[in-house]
XYZ file of N, CA, C and O in Angstrom:
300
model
N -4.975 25.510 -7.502
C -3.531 25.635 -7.415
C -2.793 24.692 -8.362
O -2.176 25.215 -9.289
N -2.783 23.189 -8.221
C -2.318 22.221 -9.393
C -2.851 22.205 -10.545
O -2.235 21.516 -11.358
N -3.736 22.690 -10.904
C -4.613 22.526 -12.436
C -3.498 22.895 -13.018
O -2.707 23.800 -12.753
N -3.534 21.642 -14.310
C -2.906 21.778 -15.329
C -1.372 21.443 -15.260
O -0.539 21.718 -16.124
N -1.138 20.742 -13.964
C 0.517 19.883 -13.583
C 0.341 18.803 -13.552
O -0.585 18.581 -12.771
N 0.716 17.933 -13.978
C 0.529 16.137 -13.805
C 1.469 16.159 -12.675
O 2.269 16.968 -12.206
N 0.979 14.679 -12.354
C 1.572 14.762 -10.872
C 2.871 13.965 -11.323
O 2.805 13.282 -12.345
N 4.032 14.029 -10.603
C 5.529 13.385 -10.480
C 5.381 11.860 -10.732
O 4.690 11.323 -9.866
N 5.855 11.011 -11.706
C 5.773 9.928 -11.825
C 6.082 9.267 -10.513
O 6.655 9.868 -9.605
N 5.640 7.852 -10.421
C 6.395 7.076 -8.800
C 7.516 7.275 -9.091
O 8.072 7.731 -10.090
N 7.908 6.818 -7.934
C 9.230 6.588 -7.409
C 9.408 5.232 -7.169
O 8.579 4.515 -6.608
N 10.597 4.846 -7.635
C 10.507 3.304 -7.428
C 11.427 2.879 -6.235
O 11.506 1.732 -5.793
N 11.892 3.624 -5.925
C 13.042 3.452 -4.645
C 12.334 3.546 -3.555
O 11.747 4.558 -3.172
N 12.386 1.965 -2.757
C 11.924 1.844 -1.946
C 12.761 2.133 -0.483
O 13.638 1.316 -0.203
N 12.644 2.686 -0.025
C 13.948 3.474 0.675
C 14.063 2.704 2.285
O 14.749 3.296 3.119
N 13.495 1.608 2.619
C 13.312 0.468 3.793
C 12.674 -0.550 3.882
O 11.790 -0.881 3.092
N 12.882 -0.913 4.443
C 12.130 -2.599 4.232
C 10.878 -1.796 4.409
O 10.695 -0.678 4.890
N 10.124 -2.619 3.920
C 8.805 -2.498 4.363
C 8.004 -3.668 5.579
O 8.480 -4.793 5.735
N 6.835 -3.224 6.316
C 6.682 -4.504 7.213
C 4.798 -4.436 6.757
O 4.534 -3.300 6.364
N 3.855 -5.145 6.745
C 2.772 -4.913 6.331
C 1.785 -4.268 7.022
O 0.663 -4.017 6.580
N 2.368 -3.898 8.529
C 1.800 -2.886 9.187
C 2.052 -1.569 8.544
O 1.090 -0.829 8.334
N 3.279 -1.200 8.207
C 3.457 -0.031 7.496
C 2.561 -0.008 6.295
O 1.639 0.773 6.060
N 2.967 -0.925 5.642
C 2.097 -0.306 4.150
C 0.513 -0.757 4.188
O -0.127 -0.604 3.147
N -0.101 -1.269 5.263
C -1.374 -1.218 5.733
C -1.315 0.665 5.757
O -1.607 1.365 4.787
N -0.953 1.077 6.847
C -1.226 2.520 7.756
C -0.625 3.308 6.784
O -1.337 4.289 6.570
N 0.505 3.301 6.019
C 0.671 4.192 4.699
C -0.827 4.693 3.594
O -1.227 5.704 3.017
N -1.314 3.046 3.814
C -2.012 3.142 2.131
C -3.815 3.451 2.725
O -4.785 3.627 1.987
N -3.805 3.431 4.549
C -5.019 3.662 5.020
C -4.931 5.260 5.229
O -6.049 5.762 5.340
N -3.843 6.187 5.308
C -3.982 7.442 5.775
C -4.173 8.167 4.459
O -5.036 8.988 4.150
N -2.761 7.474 3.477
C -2.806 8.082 2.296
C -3.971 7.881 1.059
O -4.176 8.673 0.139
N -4.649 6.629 1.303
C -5.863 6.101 0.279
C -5.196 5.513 -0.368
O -5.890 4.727 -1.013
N -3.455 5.349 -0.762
C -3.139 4.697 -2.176
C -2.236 3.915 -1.689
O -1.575 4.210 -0.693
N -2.071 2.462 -2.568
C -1.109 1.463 -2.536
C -0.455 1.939 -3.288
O -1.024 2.846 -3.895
N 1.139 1.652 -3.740
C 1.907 1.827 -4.846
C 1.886 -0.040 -5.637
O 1.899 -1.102 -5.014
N 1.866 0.088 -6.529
C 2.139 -1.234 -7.126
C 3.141 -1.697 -6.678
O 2.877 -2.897 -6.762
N 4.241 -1.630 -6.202
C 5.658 -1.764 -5.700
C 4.982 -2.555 -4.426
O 4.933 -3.762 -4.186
N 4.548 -1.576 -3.799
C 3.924 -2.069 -2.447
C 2.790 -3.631 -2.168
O 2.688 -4.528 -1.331
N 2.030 -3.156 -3.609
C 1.333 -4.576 -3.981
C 2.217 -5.867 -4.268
O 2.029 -6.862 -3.568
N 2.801 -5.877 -4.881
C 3.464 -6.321 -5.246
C 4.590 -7.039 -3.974
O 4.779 -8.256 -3.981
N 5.295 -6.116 -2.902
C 5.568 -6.410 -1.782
C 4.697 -7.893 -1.107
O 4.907 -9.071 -0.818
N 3.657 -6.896 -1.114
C 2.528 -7.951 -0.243
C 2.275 -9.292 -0.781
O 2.134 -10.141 0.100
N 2.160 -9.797 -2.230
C 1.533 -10.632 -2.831
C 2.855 -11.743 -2.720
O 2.701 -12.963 -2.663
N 4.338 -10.957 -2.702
C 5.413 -11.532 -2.965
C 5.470 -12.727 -1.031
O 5.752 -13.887 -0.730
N 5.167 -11.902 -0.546
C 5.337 -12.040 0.799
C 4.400 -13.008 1.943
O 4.661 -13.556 3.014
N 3.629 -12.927 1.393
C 2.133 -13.131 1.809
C 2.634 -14.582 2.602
O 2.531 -14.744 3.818
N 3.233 -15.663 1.582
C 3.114 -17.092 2.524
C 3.969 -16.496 3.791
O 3.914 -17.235 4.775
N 4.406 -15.830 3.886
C 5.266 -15.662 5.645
C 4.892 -15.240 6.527
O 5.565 -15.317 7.555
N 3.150 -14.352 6.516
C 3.154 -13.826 7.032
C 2.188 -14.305 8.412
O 1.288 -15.125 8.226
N 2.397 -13.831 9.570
C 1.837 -14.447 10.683
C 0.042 -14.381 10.629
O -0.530 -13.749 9.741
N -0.591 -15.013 11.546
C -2.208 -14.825 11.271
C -3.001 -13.523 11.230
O -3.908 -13.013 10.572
N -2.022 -13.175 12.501
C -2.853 -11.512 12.365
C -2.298 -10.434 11.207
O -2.793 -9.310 11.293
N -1.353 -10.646 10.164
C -1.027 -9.849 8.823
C -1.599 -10.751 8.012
O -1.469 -10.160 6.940
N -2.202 -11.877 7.726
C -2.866 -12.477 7.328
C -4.216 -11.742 7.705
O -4.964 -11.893 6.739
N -4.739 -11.137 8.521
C -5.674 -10.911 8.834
C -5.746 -9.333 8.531
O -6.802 -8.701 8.563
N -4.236 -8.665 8.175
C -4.657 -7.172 8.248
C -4.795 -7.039 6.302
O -5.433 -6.189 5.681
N -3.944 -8.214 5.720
C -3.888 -8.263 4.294
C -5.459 -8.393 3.627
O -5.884 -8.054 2.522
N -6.030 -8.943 4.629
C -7.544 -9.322 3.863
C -8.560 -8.017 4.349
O -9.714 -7.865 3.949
N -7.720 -6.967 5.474
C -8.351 -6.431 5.469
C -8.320 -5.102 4.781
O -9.316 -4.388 4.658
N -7.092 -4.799 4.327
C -6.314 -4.162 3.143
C -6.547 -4.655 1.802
O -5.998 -3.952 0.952
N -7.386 -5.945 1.211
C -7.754 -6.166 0.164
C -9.015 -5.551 -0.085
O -9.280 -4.932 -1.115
N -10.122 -5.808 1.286
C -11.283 -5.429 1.271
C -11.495 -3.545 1.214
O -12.546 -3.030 0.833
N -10.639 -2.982 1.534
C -10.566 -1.498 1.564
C -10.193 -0.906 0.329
O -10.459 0.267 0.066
N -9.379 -1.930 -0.704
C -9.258 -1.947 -2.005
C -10.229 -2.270 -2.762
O -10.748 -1.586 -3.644
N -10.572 -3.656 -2.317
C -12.165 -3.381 -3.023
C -13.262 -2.686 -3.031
O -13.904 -2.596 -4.077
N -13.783 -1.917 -1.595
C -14.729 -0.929 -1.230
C -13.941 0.648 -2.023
O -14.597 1.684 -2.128
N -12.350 0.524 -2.546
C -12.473 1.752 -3.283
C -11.678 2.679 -2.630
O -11.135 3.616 -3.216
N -11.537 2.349 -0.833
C -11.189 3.465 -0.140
C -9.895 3.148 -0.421
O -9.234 4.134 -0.094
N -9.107 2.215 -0.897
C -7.797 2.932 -1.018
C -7.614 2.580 -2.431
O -8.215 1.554 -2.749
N -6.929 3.168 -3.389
C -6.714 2.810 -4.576
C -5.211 2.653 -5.222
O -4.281 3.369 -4.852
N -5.103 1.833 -6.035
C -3.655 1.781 -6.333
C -3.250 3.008 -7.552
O -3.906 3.307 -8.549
N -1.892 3.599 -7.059
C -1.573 4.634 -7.903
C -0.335 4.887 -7.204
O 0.084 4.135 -6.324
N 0.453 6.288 -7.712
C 1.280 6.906 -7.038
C 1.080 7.259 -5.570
O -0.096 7.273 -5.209
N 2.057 7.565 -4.600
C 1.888 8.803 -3.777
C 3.037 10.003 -4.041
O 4.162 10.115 -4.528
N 1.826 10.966 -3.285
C 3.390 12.345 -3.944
C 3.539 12.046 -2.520
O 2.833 11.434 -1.718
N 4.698 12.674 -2.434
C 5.709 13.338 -1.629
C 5.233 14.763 -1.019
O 6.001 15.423 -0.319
């Protein structure tokens, strides 16, 4: 069906705060971080309590095993 459409560039409009439970469960259903979103996290990181401390390392490690990768998401 898509062969031969590139997919829609990101979107950079981040349209709500984000909280790192969300973009944990975003980037675990969908497979992909957005750089925006990385970027979120890395910006954020000293604030965050032990257990998002604890979901960030576990959202790094799912990046490193591959299962989620950084890129777009479509819509």
């Amino acid at each position: 069906h898509g062969q031969g459409h590139h997919a829609p560039a990101c979107n950079g409009i981040v349209t709500k705060p984000m909280t790192l439970g969300e973009v944990f469960l975003e980037s675990i259903s969908t497979g992909v971080i957005t750089i925006q979103e990385m970027a979120w996290v890395g910006a954020h990181q000293d604030d965050f309590s032990r257990a998002e401390v604890a979901t960030a390392i576990r959202l790094g490690r799912l990046i490193d095993e591959g299962q989620v990768n950084l890129g777009c998401r479509v819509a």
